PDB file of C-alpha atoms in Angstrom:
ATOM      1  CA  UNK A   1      76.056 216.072  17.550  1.00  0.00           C
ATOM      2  CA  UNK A   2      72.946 217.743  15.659  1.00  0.00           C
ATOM      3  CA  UNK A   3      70.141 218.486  18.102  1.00  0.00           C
ATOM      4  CA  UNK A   4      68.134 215.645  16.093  1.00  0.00           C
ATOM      5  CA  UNK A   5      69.105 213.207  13.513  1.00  0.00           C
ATOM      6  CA  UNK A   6      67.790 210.796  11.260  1.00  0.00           C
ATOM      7  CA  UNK A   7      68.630 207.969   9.153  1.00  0.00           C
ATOM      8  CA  UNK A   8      68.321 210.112   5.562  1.00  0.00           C
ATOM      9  CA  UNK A   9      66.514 207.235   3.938  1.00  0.00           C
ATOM     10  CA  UNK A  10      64.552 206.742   1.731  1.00  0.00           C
ATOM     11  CA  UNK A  11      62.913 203.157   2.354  1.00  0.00           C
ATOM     12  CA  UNK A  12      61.628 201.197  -0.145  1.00  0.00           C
ATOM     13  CA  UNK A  13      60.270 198.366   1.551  1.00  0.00           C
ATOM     14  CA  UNK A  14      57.313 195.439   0.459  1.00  0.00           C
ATOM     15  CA  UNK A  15      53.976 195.022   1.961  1.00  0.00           C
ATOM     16  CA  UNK A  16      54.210 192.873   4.915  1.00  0.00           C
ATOM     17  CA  UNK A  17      57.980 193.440   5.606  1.00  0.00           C
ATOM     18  CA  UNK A  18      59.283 194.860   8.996  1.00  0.00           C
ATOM     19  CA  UNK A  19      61.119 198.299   8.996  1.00  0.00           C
ATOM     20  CA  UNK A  20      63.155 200.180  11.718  1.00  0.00           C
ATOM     21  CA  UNK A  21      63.971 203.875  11.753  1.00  0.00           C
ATOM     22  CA  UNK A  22      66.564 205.517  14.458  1.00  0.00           C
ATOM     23  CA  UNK A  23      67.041 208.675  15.679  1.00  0.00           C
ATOM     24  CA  UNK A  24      69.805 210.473  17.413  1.00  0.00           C
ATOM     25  CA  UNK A  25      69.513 213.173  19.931  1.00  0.00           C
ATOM     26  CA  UNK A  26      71.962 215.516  21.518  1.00  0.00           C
ATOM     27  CA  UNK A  27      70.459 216.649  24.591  1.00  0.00           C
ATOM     28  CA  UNK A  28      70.885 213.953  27.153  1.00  0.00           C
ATOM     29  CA  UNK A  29      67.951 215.906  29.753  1.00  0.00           C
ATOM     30  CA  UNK A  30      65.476 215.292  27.273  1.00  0.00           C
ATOM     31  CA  UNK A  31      62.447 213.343  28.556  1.00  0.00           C
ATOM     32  CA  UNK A  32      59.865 213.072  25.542  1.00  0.00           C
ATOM     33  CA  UNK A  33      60.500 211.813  22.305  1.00  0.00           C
ATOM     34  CA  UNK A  34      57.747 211.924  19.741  1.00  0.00           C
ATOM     35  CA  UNK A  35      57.013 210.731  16.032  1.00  0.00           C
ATOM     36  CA  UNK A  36      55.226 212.021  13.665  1.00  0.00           C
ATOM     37  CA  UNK A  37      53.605 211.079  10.358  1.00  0.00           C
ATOM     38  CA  UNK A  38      53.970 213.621   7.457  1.00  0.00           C
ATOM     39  CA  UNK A  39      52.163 212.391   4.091  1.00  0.00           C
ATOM     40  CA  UNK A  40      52.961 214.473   1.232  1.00  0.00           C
ATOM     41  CA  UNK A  41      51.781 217.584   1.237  1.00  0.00           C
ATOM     42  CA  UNK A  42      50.272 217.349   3.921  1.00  0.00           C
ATOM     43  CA  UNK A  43      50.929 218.801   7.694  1.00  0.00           C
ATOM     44  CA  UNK A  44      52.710 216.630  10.608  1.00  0.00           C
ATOM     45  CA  UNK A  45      50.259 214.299  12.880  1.00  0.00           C
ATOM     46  CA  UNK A  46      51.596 212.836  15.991  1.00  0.00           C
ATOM     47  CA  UNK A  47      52.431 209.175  15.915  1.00  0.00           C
ATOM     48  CA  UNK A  48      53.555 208.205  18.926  1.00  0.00           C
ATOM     49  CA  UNK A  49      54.799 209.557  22.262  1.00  0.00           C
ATOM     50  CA  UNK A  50      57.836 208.357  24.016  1.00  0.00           C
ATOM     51  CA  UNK A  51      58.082 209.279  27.954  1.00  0.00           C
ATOM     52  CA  UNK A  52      60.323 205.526  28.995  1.00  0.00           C
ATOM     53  CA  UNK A  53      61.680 202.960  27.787  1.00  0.00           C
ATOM     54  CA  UNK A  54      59.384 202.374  24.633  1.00  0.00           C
ATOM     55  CA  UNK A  55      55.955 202.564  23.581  1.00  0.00           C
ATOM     56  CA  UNK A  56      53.531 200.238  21.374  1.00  0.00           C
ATOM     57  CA  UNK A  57      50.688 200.959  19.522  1.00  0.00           C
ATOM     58  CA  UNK A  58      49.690 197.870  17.330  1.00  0.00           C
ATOM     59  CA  UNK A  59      52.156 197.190  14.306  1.00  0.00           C
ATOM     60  CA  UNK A  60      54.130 200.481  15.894  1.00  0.00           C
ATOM     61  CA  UNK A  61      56.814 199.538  18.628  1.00  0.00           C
ATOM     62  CA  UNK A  62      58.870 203.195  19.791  1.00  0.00           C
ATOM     63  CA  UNK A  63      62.080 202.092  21.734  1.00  0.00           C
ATOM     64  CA  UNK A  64      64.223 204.514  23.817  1.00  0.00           C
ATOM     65  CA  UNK A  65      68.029 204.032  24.684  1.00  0.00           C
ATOM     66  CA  UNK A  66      68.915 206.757  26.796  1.00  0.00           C
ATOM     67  CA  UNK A  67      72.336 205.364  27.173  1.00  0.00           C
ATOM     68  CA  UNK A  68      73.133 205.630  23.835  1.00  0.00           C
ATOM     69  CA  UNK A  69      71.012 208.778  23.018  1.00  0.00           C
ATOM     70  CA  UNK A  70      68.769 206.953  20.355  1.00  0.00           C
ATOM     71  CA  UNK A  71      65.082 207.016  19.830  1.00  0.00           C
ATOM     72  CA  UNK A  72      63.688 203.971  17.278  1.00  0.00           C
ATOM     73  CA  UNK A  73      60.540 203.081  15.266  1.00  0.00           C
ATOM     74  CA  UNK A  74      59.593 199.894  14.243  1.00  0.00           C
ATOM     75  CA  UNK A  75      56.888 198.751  11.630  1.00  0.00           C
ATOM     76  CA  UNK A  76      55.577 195.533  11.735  1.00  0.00           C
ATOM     77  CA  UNK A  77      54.318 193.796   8.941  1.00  0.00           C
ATOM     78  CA  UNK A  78      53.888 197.276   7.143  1.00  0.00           C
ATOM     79  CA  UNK A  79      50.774 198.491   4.653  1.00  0.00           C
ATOM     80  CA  UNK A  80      50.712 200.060   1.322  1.00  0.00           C
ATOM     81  CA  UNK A  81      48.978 203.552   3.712  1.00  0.00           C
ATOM     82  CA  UNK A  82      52.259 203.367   6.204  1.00  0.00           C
ATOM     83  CA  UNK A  83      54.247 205.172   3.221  1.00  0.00           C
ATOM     84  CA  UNK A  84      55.134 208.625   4.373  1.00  0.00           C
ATOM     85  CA  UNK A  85      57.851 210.589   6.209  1.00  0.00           C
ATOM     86  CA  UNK A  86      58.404 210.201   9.875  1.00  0.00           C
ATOM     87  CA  UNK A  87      59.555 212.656  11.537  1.00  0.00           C
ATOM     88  CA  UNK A  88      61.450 212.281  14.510  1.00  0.00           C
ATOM     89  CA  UNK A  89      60.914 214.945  17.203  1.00  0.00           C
ATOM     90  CA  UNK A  90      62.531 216.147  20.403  1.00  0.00           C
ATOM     91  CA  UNK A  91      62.068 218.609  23.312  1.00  0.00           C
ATOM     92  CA  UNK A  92      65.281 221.457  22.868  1.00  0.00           C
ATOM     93  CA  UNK A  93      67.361 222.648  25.976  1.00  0.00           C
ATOM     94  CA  UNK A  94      66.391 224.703  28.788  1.00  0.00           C
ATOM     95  CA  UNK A  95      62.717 224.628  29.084  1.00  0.00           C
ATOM     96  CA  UNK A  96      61.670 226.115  25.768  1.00  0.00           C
ATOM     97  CA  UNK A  97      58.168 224.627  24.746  1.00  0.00           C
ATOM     98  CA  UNK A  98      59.703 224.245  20.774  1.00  0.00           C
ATOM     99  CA  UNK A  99      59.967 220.737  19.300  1.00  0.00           C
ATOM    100  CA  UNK A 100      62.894 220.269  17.508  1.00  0.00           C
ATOM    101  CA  UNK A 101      62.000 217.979  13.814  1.00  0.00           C
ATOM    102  CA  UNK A 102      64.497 215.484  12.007  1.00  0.00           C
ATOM    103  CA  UNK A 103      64.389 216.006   8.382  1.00  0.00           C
ATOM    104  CA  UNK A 104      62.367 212.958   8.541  1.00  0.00           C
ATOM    105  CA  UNK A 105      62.922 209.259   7.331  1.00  0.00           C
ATOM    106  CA  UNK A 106      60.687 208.442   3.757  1.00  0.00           C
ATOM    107  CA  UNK A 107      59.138 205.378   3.772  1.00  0.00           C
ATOM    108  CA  UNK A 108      57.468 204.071   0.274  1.00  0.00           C
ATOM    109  CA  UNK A 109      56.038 200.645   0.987  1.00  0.00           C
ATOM    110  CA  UNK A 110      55.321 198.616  -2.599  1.00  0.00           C
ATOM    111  CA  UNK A 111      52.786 196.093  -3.319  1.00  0.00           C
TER     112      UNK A 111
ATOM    113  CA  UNK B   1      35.668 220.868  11.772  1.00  0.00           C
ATOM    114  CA  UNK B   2      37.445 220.952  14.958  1.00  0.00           C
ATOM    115  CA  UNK B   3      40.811 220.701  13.791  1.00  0.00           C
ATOM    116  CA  UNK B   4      43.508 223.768  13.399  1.00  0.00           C
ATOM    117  CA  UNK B   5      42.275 225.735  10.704  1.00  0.00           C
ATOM    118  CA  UNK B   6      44.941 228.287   8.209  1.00  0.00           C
ATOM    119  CA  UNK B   7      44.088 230.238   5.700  1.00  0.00           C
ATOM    120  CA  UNK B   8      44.884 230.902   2.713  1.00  0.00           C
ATOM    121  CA  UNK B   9      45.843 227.482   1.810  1.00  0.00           C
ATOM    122  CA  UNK B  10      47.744 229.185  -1.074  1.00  0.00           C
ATOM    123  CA  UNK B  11      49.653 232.136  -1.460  1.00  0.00           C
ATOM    124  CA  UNK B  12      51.305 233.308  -4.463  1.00  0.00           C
ATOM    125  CA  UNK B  13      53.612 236.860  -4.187  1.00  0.00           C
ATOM    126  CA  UNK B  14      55.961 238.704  -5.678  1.00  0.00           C
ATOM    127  CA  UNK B  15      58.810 239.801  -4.308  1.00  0.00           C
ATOM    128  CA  UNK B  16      58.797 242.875  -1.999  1.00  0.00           C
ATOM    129  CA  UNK B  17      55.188 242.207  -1.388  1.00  0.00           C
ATOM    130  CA  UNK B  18      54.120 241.892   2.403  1.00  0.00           C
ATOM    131  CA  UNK B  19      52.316 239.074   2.962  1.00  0.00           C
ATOM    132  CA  UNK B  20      49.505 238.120   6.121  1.00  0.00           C
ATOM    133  CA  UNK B  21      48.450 234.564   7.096  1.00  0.00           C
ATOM    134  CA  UNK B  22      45.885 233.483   9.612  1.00  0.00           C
ATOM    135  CA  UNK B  23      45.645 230.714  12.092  1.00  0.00           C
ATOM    136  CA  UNK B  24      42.261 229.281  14.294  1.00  0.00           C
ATOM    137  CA  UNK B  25      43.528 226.850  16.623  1.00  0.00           C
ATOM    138  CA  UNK B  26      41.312 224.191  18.396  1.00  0.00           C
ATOM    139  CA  UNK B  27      39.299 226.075  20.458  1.00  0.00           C
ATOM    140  CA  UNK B  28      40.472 224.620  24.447  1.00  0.00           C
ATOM    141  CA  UNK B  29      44.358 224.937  23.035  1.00  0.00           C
ATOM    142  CA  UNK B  30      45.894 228.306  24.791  1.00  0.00           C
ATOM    143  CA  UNK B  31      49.337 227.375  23.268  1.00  0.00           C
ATOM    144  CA  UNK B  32      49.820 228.320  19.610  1.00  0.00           C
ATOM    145  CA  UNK B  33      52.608 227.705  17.193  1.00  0.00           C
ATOM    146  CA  UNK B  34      54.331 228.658  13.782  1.00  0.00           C
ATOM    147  CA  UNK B  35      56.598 226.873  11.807  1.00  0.00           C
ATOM    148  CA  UNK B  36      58.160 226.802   8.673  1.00  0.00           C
ATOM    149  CA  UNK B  37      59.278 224.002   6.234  1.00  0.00           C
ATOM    150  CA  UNK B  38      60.644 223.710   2.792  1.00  0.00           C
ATOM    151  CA  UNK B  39      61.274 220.472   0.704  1.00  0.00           C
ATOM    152  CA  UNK B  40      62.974 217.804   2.482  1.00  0.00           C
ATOM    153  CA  UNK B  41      63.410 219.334   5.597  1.00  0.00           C
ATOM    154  CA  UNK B  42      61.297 218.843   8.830  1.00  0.00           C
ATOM    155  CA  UNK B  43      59.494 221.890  10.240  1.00  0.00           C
ATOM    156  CA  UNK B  44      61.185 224.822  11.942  1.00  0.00           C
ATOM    157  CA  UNK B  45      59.867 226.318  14.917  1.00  0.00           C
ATOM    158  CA  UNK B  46      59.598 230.184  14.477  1.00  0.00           C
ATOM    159  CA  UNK B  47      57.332 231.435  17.628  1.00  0.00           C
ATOM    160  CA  UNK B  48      55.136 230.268  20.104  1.00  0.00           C
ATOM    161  CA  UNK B  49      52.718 231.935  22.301  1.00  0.00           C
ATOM    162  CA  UNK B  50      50.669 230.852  25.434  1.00  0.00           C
ATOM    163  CA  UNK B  51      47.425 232.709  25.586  1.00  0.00           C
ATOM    164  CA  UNK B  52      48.557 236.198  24.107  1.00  0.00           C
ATOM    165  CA  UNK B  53      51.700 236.375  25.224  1.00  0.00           C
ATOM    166  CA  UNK B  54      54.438 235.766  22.722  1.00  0.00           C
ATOM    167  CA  UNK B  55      57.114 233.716  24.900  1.00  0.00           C
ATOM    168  CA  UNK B  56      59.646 232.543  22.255  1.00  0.00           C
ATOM    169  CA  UNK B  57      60.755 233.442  19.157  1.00  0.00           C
ATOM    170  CA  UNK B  58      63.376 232.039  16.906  1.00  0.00           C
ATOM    171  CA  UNK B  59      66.446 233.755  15.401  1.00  0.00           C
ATOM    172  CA  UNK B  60      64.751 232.583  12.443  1.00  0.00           C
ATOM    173  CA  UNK B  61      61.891 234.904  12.916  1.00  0.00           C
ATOM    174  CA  UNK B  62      64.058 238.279  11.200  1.00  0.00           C
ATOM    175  CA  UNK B  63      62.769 241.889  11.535  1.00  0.00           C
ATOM    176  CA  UNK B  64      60.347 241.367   8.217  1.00  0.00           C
ATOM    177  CA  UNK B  65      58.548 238.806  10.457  1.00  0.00           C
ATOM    178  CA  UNK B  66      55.673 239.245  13.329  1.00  0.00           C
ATOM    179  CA  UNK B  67      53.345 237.745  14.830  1.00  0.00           C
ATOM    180  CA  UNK B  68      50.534 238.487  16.665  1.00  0.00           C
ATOM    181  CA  UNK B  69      47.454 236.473  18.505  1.00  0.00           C
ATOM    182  CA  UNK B  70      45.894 239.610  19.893  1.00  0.00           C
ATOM    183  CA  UNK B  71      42.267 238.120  21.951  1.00  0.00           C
ATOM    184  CA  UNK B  72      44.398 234.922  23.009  1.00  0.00           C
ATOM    185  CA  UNK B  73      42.629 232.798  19.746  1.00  0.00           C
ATOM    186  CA  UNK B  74      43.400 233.099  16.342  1.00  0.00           C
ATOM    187  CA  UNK B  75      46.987 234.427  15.031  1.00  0.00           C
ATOM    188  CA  UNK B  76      48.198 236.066  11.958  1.00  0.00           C
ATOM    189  CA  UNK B  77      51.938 235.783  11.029  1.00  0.00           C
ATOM    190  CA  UNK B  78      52.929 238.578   8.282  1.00  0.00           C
ATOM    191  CA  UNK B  79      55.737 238.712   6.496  1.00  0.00           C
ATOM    192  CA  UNK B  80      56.815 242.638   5.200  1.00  0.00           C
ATOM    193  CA  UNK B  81      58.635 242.743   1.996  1.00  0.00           C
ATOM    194  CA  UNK B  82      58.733 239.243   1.147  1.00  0.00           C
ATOM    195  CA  UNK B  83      61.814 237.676  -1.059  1.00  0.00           C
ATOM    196  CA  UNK B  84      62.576 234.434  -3.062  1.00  0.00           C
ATOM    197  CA  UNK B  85      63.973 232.874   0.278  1.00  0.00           C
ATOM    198  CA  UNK B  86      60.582 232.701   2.210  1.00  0.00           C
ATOM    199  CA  UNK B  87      58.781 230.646  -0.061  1.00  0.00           C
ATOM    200  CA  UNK B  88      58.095 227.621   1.832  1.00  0.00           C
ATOM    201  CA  UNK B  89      54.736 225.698   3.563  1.00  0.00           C
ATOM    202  CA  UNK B  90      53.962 227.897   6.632  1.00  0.00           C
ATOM    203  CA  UNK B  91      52.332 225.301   9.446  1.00  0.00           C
ATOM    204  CA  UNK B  92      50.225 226.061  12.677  1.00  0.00           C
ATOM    205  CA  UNK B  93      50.160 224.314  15.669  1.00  0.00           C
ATOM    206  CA  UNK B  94      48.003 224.313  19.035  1.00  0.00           C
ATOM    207  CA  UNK B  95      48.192 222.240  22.223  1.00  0.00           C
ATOM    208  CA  UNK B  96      46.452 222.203  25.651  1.00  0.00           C
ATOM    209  CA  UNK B  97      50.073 220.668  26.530  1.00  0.00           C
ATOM    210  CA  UNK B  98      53.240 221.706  25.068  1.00  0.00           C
ATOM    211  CA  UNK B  99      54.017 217.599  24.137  1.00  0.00           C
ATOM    212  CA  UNK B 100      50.985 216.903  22.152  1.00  0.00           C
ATOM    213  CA  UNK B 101      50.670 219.647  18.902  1.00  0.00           C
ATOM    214  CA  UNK B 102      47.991 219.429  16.459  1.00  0.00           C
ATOM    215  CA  UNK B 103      49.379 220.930  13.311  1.00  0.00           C
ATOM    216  CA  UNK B 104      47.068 223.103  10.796  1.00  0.00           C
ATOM    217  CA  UNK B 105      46.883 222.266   6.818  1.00  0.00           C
ATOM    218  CA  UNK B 106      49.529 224.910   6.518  1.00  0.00           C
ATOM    219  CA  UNK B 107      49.840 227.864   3.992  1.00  0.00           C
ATOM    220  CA  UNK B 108      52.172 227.538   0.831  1.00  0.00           C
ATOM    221  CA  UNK B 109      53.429 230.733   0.169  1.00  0.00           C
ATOM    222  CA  UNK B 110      55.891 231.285  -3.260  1.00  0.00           C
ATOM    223  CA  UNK B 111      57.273 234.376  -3.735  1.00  0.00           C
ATOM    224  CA  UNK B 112      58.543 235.109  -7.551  1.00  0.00           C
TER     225      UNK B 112
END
């Protein structure tokens, strides 16, 4: 399994729908799960942290299965300004301070 | 602006050319951070350093790559005789914690 992997996307969703991304991660020590927003052209900002279970942040719901070795992001009732990439991002092995990116998910949302 | 600061924006080389880009981090951040990232791919971590200290480099980071942050603030990452292979959008990061990294605008180098 790939240190980090995304669904490949891209989604093309309508204003108001509900969208879910997942993420796979290899390293079953990992602790903290992140996502980031990348617009185009533009440089990564963080999203959302992960340290349990889940976290929620409005519209933005991040759910952690450590069983399965899955990280999720849901978008509620999604905006025309949610389109972008998400990048999905985890802690590497061995106490190295990197983050390790998914390619990252595109999400176009359509009036 | 309080933000991670790069410059130049823009960079446009020929091959064989070397190449020097700078990075101002937030000013409280002691941990700094390169990456690279080309189209459709998420960035790639090439070094980090805490204060001055370089403490990790990627076997991505070859011998024409090196980095420096030389007073513990701002860093410059030069590349010595660039080729066709390292164009791509060079990004900065900083953190006062090694979780939460503010990226820079990044630098978008092409090399002809």
């Amino acid at each position: 399994r790939k240190e980090v992997e995304q669904d490949p996307g891209p989604f093309n969703v309508p204003e108001g729908a509900t969208v879910a991304f997942n993420c796979t991660y290899s390293n079953s020590a990992s602790q903290s799960f992140f996502w980031y927003r990348q617009d185009c052209r533009k440089e990564p900002k963080l999203l959302m942290s992960v340290y349990s279970s889940g976290n929620e942040d409005g519209r933005f719901t991040a759910q952690l299965n450590r069983a399965s070795q899955y990280i999720s992001l849901l978008i509620r009732d999604s905006k025309l300004s949610d389109s972008a990439t998400y990048l999905c991002v985890v802690p590497p092995e061995g106490g190295s301070e990197k983050l390790v990116f998914g390619k990252g998910t595109k999400l176009t949302v359509n009036p | 602006d309080t933000g991670v600061s790069q410059d130049p924006r823009h960079k446009i080389t020929k091959r064989g050319q070397n190449v020097t880009f700078r990075c101002d981090p937030i000013s409280e951040h002691n941990r700094l951070y390169w990456y690279r990232q080309t189209l459709g791919q998420g960035p790639e971590f090439l070094t980090y350093f805490q204060n001055e200290a370089q403490l990790e480099k990627s076997r991505l980071l070859s011998d024409r790559f090196s980095a420096e942050r030389p007073k513990g603030s701002f860093s410059t990452l030069e590349i010595q005789r660039t080729e066709q292979g390292d164009s791509a959008m060079y990004l900065c990061a900083s953190s006062r914690w090694v979780n939460e990294q503010f990226f820079g605008p990044g630098t978008r180098l092409t090399v002809l």
